[in-house]
Coordinates of C-alpha atoms in Angstrom, one line a residue:
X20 CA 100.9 77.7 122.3
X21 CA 99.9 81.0 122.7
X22 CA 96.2 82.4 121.5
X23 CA 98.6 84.4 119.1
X24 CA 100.3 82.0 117.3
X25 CA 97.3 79.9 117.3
X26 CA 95.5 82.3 115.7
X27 CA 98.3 82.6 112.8
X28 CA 98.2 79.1 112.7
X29 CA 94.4 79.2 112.2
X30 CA 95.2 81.2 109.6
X31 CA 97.5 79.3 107.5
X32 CA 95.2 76.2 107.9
X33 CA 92.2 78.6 106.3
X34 CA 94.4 79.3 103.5
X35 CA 95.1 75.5 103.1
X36 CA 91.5 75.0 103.0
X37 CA 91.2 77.7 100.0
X38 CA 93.3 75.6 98.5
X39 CA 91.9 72.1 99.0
X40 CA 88.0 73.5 98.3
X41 CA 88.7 74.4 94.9
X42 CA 89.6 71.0 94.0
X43 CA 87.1 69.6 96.6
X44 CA 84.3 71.6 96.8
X45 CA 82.6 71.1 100.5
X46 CA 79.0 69.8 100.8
X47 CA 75.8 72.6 101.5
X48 CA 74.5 73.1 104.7
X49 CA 77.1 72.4 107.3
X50 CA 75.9 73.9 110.1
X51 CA 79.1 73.7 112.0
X52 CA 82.8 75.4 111.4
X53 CA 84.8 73.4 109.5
X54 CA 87.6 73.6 112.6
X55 CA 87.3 73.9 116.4
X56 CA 90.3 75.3 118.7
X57 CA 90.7 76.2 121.9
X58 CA 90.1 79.8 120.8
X59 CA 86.3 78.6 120.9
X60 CA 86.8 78.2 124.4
X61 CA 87.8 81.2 125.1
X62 CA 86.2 82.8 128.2
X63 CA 84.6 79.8 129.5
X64 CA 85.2 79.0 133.1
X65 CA 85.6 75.3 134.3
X66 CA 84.3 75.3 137.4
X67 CA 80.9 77.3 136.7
X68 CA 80.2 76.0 133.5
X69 CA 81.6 72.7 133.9
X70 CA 83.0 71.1 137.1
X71 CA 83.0 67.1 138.0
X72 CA 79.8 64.9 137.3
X73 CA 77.8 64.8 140.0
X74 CA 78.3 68.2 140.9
X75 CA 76.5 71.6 139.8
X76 CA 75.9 72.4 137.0
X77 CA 76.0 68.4 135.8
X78 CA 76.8 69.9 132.3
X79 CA 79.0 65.9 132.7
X80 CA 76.3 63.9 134.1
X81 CA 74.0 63.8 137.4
X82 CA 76.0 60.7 138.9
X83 CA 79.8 60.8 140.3
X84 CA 80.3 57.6 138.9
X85 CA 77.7 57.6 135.9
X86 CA 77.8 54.2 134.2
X87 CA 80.7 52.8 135.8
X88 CA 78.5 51.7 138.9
X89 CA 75.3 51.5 136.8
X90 CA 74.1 51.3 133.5
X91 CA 71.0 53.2 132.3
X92 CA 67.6 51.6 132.8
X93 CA 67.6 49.8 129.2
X94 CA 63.9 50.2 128.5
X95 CA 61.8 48.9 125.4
X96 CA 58.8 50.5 124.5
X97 CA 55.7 48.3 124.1
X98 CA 52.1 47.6 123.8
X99 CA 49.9 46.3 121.6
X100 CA 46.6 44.2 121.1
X101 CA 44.9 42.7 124.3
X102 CA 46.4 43.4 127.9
X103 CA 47.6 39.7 127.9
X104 CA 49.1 40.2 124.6
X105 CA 51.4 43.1 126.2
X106 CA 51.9 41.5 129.4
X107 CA 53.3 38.3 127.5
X108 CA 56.0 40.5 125.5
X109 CA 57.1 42.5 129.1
X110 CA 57.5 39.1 130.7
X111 CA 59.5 38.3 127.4
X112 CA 61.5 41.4 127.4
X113 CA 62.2 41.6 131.9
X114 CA 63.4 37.9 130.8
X115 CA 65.9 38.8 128.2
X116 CA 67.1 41.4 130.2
X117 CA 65.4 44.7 130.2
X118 CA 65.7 46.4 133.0
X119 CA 62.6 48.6 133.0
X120 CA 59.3 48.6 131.0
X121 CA 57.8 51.4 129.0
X122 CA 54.4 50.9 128.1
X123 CA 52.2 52.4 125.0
X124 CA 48.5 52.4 124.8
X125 CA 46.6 52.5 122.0
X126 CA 45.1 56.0 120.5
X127 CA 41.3 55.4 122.4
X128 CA 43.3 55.1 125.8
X129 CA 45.5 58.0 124.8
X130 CA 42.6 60.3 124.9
X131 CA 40.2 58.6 127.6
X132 CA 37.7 56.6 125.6
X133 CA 36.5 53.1 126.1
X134 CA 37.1 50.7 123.9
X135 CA 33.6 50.5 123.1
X136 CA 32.8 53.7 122.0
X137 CA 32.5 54.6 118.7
X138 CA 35.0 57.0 118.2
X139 CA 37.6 54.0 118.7
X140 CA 36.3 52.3 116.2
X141 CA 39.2 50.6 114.2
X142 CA 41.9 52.3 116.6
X143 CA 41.6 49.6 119.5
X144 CA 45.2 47.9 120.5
X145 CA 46.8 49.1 117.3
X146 CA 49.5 51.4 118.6
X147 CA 49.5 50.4 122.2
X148 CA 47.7 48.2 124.9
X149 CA 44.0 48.7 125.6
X150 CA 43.1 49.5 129.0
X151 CA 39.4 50.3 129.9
X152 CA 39.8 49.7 133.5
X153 CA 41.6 48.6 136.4
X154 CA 40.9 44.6 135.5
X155 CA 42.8 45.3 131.9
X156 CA 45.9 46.5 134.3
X157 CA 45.7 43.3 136.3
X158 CA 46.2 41.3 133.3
X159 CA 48.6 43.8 132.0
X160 CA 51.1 43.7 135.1
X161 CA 50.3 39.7 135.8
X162 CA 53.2 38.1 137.3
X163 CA 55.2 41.1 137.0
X164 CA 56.8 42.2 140.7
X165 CA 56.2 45.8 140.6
X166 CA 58.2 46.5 143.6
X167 CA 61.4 45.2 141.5
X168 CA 60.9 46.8 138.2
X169 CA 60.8 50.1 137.1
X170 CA 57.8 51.2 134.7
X171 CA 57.2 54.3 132.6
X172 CA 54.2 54.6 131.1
X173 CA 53.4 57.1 128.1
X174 CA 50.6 59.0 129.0
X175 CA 49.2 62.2 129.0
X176 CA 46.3 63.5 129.5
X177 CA 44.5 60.6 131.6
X178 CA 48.0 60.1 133.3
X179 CA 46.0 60.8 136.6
X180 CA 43.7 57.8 136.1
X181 CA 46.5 55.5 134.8
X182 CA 48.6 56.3 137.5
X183 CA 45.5 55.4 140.2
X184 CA 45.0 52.0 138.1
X185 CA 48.6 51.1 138.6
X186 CA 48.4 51.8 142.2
X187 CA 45.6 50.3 142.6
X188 CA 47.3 46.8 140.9
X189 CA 50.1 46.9 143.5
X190 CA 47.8 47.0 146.5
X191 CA 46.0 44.3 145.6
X192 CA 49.1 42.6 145.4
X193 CA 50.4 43.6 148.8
X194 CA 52.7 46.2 147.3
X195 CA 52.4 49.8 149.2
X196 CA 52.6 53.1 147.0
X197 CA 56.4 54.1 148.6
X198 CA 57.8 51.4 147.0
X199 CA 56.6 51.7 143.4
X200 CA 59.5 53.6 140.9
X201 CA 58.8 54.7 137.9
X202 CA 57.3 57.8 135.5
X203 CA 54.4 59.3 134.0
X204 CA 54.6 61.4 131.3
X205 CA 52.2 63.8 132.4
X206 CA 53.2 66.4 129.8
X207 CA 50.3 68.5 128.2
X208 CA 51.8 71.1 127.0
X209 CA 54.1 69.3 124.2
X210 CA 50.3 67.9 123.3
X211 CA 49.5 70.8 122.3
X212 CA 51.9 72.0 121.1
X213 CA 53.4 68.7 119.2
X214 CA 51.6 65.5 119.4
X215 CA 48.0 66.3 120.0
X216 CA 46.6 63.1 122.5
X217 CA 45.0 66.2 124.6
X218 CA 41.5 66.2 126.1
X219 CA 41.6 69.2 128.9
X220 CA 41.8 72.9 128.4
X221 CA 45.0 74.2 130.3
X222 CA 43.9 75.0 133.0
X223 CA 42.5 72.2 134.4
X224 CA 45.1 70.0 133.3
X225 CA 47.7 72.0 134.7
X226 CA 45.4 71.7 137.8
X227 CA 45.4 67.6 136.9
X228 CA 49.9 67.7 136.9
X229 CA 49.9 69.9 139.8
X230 CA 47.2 67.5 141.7
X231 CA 49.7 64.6 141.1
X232 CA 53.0 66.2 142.2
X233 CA 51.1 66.9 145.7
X234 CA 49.5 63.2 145.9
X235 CA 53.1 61.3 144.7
X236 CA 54.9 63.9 147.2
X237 CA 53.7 62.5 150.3
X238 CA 52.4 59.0 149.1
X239 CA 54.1 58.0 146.0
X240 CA 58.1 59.4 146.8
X241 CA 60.0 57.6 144.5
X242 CA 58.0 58.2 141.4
X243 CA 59.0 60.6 138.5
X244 CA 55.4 62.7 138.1
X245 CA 56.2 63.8 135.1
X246 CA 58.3 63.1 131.8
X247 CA 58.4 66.6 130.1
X248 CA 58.9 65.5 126.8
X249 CA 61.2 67.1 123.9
X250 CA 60.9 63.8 122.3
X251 CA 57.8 64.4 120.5
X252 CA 59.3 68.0 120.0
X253 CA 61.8 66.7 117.8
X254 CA 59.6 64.0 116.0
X255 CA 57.7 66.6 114.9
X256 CA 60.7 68.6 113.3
X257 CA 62.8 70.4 115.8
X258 CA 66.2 71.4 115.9
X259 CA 68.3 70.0 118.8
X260 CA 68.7 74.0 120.4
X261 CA 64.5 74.1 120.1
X262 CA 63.8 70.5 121.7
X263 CA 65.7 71.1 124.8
X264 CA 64.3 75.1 124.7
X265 CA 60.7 74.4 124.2
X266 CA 60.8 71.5 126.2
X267 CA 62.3 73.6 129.5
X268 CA 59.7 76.2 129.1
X269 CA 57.2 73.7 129.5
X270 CA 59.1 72.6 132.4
X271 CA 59.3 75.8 133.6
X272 CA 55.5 76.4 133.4
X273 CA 54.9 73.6 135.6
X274 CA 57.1 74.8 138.1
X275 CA 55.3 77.9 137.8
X276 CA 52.1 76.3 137.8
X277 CA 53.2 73.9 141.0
X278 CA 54.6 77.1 143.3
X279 CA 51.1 78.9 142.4
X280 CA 48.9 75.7 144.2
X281 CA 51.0 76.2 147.5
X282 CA 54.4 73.3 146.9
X283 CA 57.5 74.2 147.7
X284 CA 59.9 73.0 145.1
X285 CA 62.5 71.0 146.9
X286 CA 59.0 68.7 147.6
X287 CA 58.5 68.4 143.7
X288 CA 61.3 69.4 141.6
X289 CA 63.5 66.2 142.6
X290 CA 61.1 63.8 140.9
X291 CA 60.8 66.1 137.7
X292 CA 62.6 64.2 134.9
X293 CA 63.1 64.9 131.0
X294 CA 62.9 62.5 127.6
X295 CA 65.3 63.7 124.9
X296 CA 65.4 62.9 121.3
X297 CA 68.1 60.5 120.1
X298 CA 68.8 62.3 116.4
X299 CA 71.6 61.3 114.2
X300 CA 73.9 63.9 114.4
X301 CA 75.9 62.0 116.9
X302 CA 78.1 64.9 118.5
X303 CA 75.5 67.3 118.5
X304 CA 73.4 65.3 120.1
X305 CA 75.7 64.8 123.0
X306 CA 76.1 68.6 123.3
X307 CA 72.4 68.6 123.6
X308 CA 72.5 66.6 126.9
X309 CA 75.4 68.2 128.4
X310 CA 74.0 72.0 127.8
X311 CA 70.1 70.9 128.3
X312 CA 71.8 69.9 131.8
X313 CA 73.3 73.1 132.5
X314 CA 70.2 75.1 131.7
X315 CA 68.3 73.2 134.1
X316 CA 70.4 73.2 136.6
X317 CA 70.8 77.3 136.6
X318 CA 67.4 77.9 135.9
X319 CA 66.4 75.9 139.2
X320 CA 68.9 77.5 141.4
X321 CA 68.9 81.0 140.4
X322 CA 65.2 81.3 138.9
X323 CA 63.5 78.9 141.1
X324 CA 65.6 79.2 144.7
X325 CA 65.8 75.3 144.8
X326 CA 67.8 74.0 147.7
X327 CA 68.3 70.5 147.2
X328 CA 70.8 69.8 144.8
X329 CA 68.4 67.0 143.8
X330 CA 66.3 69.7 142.2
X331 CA 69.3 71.2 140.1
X332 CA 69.7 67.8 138.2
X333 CA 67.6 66.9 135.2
X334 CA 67.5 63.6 135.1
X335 CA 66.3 62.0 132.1
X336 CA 65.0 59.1 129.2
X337 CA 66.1 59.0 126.1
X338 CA 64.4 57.3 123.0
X339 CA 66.0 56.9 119.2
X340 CA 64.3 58.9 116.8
X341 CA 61.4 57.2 115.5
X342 CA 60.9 60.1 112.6
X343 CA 64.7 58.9 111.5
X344 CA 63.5 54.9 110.8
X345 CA 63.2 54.2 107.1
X346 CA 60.6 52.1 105.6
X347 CA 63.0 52.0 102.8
X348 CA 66.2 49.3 103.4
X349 CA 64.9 48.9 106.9
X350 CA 68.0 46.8 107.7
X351 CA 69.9 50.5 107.7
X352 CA 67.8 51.0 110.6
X353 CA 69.6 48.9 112.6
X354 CA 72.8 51.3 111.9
X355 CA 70.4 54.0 112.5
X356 CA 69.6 53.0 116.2
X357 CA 72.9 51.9 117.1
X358 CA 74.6 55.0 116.3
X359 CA 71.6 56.8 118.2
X360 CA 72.1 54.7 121.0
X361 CA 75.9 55.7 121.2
X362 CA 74.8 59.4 121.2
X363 CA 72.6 59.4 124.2
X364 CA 75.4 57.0 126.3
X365 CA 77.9 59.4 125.9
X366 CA 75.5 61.9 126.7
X367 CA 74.6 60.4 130.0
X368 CA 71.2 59.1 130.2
X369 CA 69.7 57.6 132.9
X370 CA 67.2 55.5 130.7
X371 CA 67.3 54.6 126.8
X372 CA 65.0 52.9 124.8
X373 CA 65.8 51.5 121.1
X374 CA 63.6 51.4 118.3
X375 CA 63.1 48.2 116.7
X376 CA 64.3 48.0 112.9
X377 CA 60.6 47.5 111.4
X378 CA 58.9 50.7 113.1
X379 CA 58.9 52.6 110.0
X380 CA 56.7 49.8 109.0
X381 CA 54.3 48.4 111.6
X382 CA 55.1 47.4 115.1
X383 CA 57.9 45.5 116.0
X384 CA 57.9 41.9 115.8
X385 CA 59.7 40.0 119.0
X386 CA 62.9 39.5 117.0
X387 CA 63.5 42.9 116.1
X388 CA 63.1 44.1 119.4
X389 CA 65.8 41.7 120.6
X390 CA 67.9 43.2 118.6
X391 CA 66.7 46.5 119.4
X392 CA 67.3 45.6 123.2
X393 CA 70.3 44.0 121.8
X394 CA 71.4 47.6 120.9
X395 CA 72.3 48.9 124.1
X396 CA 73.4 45.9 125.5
X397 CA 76.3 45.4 123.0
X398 CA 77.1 49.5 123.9
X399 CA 77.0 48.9 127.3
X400 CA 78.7 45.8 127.7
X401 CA 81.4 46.0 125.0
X402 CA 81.6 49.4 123.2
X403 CA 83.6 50.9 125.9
X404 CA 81.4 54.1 125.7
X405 CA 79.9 53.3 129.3
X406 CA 83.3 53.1 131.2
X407 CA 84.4 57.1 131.3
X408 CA 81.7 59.1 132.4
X409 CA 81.7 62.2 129.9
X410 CA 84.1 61.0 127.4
X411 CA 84.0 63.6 124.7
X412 CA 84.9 66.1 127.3
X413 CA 87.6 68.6 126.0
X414 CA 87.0 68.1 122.9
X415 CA 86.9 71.6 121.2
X416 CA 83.7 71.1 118.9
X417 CA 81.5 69.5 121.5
X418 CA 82.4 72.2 124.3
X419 CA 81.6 74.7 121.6
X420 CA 78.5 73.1 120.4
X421 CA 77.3 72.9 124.1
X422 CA 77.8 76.3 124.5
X423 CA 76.2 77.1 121.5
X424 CA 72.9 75.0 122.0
X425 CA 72.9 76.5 125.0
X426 CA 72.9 79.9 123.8
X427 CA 70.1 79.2 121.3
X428 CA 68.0 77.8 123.9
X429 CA 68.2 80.2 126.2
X430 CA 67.1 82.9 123.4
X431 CA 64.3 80.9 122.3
X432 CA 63.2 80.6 126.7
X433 CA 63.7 84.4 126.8
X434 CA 61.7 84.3 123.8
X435 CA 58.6 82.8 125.8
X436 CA 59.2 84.3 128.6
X437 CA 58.5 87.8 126.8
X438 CA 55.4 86.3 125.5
X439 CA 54.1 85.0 128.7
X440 CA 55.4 81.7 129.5
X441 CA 54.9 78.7 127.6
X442 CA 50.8 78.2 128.0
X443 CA 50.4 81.4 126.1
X444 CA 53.0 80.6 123.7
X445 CA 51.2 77.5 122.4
X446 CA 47.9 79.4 122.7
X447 CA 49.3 82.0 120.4
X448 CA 51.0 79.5 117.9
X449 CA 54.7 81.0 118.7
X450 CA 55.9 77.1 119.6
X451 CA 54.3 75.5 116.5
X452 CA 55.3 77.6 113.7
X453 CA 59.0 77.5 115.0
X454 CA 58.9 73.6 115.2
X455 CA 57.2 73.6 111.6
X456 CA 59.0 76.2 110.1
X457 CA 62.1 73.8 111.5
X458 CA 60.4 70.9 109.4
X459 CA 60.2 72.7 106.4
X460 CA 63.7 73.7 106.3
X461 CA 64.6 70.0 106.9
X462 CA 62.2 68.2 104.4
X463 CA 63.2 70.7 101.6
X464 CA 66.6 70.3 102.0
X465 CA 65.9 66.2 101.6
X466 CA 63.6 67.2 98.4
X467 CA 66.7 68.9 96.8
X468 CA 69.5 66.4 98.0
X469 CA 71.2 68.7 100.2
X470 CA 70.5 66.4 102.9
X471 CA 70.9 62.7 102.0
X472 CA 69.0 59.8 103.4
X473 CA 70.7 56.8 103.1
X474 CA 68.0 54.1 100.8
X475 CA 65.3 57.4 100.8
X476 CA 66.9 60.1 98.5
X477 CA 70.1 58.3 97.6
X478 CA 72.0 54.5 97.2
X479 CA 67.9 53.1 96.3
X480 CA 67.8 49.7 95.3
X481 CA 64.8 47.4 94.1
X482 CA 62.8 46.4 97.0
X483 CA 60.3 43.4 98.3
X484 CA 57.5 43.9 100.4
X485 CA 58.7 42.9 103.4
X486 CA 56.8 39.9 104.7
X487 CA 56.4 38.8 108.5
X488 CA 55.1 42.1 110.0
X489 CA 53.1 42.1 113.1
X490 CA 49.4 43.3 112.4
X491 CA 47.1 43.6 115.0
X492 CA 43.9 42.0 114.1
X493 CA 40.6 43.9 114.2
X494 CA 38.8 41.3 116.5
X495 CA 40.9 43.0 119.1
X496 CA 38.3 45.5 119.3
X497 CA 35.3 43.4 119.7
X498 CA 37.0 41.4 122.6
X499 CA 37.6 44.4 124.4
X500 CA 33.7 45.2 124.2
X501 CA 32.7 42.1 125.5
X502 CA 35.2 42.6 128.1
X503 CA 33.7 45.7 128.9
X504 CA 29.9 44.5 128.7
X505 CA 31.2 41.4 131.4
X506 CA 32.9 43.9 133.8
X507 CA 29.8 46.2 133.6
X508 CA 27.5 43.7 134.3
X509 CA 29.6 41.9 137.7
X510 CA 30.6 45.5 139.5
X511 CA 28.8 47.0 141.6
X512 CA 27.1 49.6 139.8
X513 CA 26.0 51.5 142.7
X514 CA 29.3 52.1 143.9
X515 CA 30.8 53.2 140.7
X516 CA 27.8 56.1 140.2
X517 CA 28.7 57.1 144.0
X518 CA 32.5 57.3 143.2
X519 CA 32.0 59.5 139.9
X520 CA 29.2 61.9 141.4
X521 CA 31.7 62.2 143.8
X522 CA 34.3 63.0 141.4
X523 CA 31.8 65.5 139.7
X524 CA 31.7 67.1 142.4
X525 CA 35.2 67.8 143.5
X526 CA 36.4 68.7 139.6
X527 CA 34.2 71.7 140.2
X528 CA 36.1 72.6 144.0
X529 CA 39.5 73.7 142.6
X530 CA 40.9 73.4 146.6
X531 CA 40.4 69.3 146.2
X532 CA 43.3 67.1 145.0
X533 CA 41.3 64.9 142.8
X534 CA 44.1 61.9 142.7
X535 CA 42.6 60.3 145.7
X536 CA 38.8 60.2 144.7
X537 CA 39.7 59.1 140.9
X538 CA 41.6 56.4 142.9
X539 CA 39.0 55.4 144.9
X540 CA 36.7 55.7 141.4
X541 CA 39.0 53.1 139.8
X542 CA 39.2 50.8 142.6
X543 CA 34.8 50.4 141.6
X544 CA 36.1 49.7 138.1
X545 CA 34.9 53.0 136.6
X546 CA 36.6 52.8 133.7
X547 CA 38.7 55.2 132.2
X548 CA 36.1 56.6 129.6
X549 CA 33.5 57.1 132.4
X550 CA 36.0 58.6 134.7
X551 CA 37.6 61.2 132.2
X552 CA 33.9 61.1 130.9
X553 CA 33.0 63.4 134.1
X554 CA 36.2 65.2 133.7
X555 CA 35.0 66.1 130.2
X556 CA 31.5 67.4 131.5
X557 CA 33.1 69.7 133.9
X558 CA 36.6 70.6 132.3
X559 CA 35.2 70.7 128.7
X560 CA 38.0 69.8 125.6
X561 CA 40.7 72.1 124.5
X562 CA 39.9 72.9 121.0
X563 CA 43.3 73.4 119.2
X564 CA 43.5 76.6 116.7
X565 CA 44.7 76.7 113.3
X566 CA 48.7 78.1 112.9
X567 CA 49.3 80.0 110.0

C-alpha cells in the first residue's frame, strides 16, 4: 500500500473512532496516539538508525546474539544487618542460582561514617550491610570465589575506598586485580542531583571517578568504573525521555571530565556502563533502551572521536522500580515486577535485578526474594522473550516511541549543554526542578484518578498488617562498635596514622592518583570513616542549595 491510500485509510479509521468515542469515551492522559502506521516511520533510515544487534548504533542490542548465547547477569540486590548476615544471604542467593551479586550498604556507609559515630546512630545495617573496614569485607565476601562471580556494589561517594577494600579481599585470597569483574557505581552527579548519599564538592569527586578510571585502566581491566545511574533519576519522578537524558549528561560530564585529566577514551569509555529504570509502561520502557542506545552510541563516535566500537555500546543494569511497589495488596507486586522484568528483557539488558514483593514494606525476607529471583528465571527460561534478540522490532509504536524518546532526550542534552554541562546544571537547579516538576504532574494525576494504582487509588480492599517482615534489630549497631573498638585496639596504629598523613597529603597534590595510597590505607585497616575522614578535611562537603 501506497503512503496515499494509507493515509485515506487512516482517515476512515479516525472517523470510525469519532464514532466509537462517543459511545466509549477514551480515558485522560494517554500520552501516545491512539494508532501507529508506517507513516510514523516515515524518513527513518534502517541502516543509520537501526542496523543488526551488535552493530552501530546497537539501537537492537550490544551482542550479535543477545540472549540466545547468554542470559543477563540475574542479580539480586542485598544487604542488611552484620557483614555475616549479608554474606549468609549471597551464599544463599549464588546457590539458588544468581548469577551475580549486588550489594547495599547501610546509610552510615553510604556517606563514609563509622559505625560508631554518632551521626549513625539508629541507621546502622538497616538499609544495607555495614562495613567499617576491610575485616567487615572479609566476612562479607567469606567463601565467596571472587574470581567466578560478578559483583556490583552500590556506591557512591566512598566508591574509591570500597573498591580498594574489595581488592584488597581478593589478594589476600590469592586472587589478582585483572581478574576481578564487576561495577561501581561511582555516580555523583545523580547524588546531587536525585538521591543525595554525597559527601564531596564536585570537583574533587570528579577528581575521585576520574582517579579510578586511570587506576582500573591499567590494573583493574575488566571492571565497569562506573554505573551512571538513571535509576534513582526515575525513582525520584522522571519521565522515561528525562532518565535516559539527564542520565547521559552526567555521562557525558565524566567523559569530559576524564579527557581533561590526560585519558584517552578508547582506555575508559569501554568499561562505562549504565542502570535504567524498569517502569511499568512496558513498551515504552523498551523504546527507552533501544533509543538510550542510540544516543550513546552517536554521542561517543561523533562528539567524543571514540574508536573502538567497545566505546559506542552502552552496556547496562537494569533494576524494577522500587517507587512502583505497593505497600497496599503487596501480592500485586509480584505482577508488578514480573511485567517490569519483561520490559527490560525485551529491551536488552545485560544485568537485571528484581524487587522482592515486601520492599514497599521493609526488606525482603529470603522467600520473597526467591521469588523475586524466581522472576527472571521463569522469563528467561520459559517466557520465550529471551530467544529473539529485539523482538518488538518493526512494530510501528515502539519504532515511533524510540524515535520520539530519543528526540526528547536529545532536547533536554542540548538543553544542558547550553547551560554548561551537567555540573552546572545541578548547581543551578535546572535538573531538579525538571525531575520534580515530573513528580508533581504524576502524583496529581494519582490524587485525581486519572492515573489508577491498582489496591492504592482504586479496587481497595480491607487489609491485615502483614506479619513476618524482616526488621533489623538495633543491637546491630552496638556489635559493630565493639567490632570497631577490637580492630582498633589489634592494628597497628602506627601504620594506619602513616597511611592517612600520607593520604592528607596527596588529596591536596591534584597530579596524584589517590586509588593506590587509600589502598594501601585500607590494607592498615583505616577504616572508611577515618579514610574519607581526611578526605573531608581537605575536600570539605558539598552543601546542597534549596530549588525553588
Amino acid at each position: 500500500m501506497d503512503n496515499e491510500s494509507l493515509k485515506l485509510k487512516v482517515a476512515e479509521y479516525t472517523a470510525k473512532v469519532e464514532k466509537a468515542s462517543a459511545k466509549f469515551p477514551e480515558r485522560k492522559n494517554l500520552e501516545y496516539n491512539r494508532l501507529y502506521t508506517p507513516l510514523d516511520l516515515e524518513g527513518q533510515d534502517y541502516e543509520k538508525d537501526l542496523g543488526v544487534p551488535g552493530s552501530y548504533p546497537f539501537t537492537r542490542g550490544v551482542q550479535p546474539t543477545m540472549y540466545r548465547g547468554r542470559f543477563w547477569t540475574m542479580r539480586m540486590y542485598a544487604g542488611f544487618s552484620t557483614a555475616e548476615e549479608s554474606n549468609k544471604r549471597y551464599r544463599y542467593l549464588l546457590e539458588s542460582g544468581g548469577t551475580g551479586l549486588s550489594c547495599a550498604f547501610d546509610l552510615p556507609t553510604q556517606i563514609g561514617y563509622d559505625s560508631d559515630d554518632i551521626i549513625s546512630e539508629g541507621e546502622v545495617g538497616k538499609v544495607g550491610v555495614a562495613i567499617d573496614s576491610l575485616a567487615d569485607m572479609e566476612i562479607l565476601f567469606d567463601q565467596i570465589d571472587l574470581a567466578k562471580v560478578s559483583t556490583s556494589m552500590t556506591i557512591n561517594a566512598p566508591a574509591s575506598v570500597l573498591l580498594a577494600m574489595y581488592i584488597a579481599v581478593a589478594e589476600k585470597n590469592g586472587i589478582g586485580p585483572e581478574k576481578l569483574n564487576g561495577t561501581i557505581q561511582n555516580d555523583i552527579l545523580k547524588e546531587y542531583a536525585a538521591r543525595g548519599t554525597y559527601i564531596f564538592p564536585p570537583k574533587p569527586s570528579m577528581r575521585l571517578i576520574t582517579n579510578i578510571f586511570e587506576y582500573c585502566s591499567k590494573n583493574v581491566p575488566n571492571w565497569n568504573t562506573i554505573s551512571i545511574s538513571g535509576y534513582h533519576i526515575r525513582e525520584a519522578g522522571s519521565t522515561a525521555a528525562q532518565e535516559i537524558a539527564f542520565t547521559i549528561a552526567d555521562g557525558i560530564a565524566y567523559c569530559e571530565a576524564a579527557i581533561k585529566a590526560g585519558l584517552d577514551v578508547d582506555a575508559f569509555a569501554g568499561r562505562l556502563s549504565f542502570f535504567w529504570n524498569a517502569h511499568n509502561n512496558v513498551l515504552e520502557e523498551v523504546a527507552k533502551f533501544r533509543a538510550s542506545r542510540r544516543v550513546w552510541a552517536k554521542i561517543m563516535k561523533e562528539r567524543f572521536g571514540a574508536k573502538n566500537p567497545k566505546s559506542w555500546m552502552l552496556r547496562v543494569h537494569t533494576q524494577t522500580a522500587g517507587s512502583m511497589l505497593t505497600a497496599q495488596q503487596p501480592d500485586n507486586n509480584v505482577v508488578r515486577v514480573a511485567l517490569q522484568t519483561a520490559a527490560a528483557v525485551m529491551g536488552g539488558t545485560q544485568s537485571l535485578h528484581t524487587n522482592s514483593k515486601d520492599e514497599a514494606l521493609a526488606l525482603p525476607t529470603e522467600a520473597s526474594v526467591r521469588v523475586a529471583l524466581r522472576t527472571q528465571q521463569i522469563v528467561a527460561y520459559e517466557s520465550g522473550l529471551a530467544d529473539v534478540v529485539d523482538p518488538l522490532a518493526g512494530s510501528y509504536y515502539v519504532e515511533a516511541m524510540t524515535n520520539q524518546i530519543e528526540a526528547e532526550a536529545l532536547k533536554y542534552i542540548q538543553k544542558i549543554d547550553d547551560i554548561g554541562g551537567a555540573v552546572v546544571a545541578i548547581e543551578e537547579g535546572y535538573i531538579q526542578r525538571e525531575i520534580q516538576d515530573s513528580a508533581y504532574k504524576w502524583q496529581k494525576e494519582v490524587e485525581n484518578n486519572d492515573r489508577v494504582i491498582v489496591g492504592v487509588n482504586k479496587f481497595q480492599i480491607e487489609e491485615k498488617p502483614v506479619e513476618g517482615l524482616l526488621r533489623v534489630d538495633a543491637s546491630v549497631g552496638e556489635l559493630q562498635k565493639k567490632k570497631l573498638a577490637d580492630l582498633r585496639a589489634k592494628r597497628d596504629n602506627a601504620a594506619v596514622t602513616a597511611a592517612l598523613a600520607k593520604l592528607e597529603a596527596a588529596c591536596g597534590d591534584d597530579s596524584v592518583n589517590l586509588m593506590p595510597i587509600i589502598l594501601e590505607a585500607v590494607k592498615t585497616y583505616a577504616t572508611l570513616g577515618e579514610i574519607c575522614g581526611v578526605m573531608r578535611k581537605v575536600f570539605g562537603e558539598y552543601q546542597a542549595h534549596a530549588t525553588l
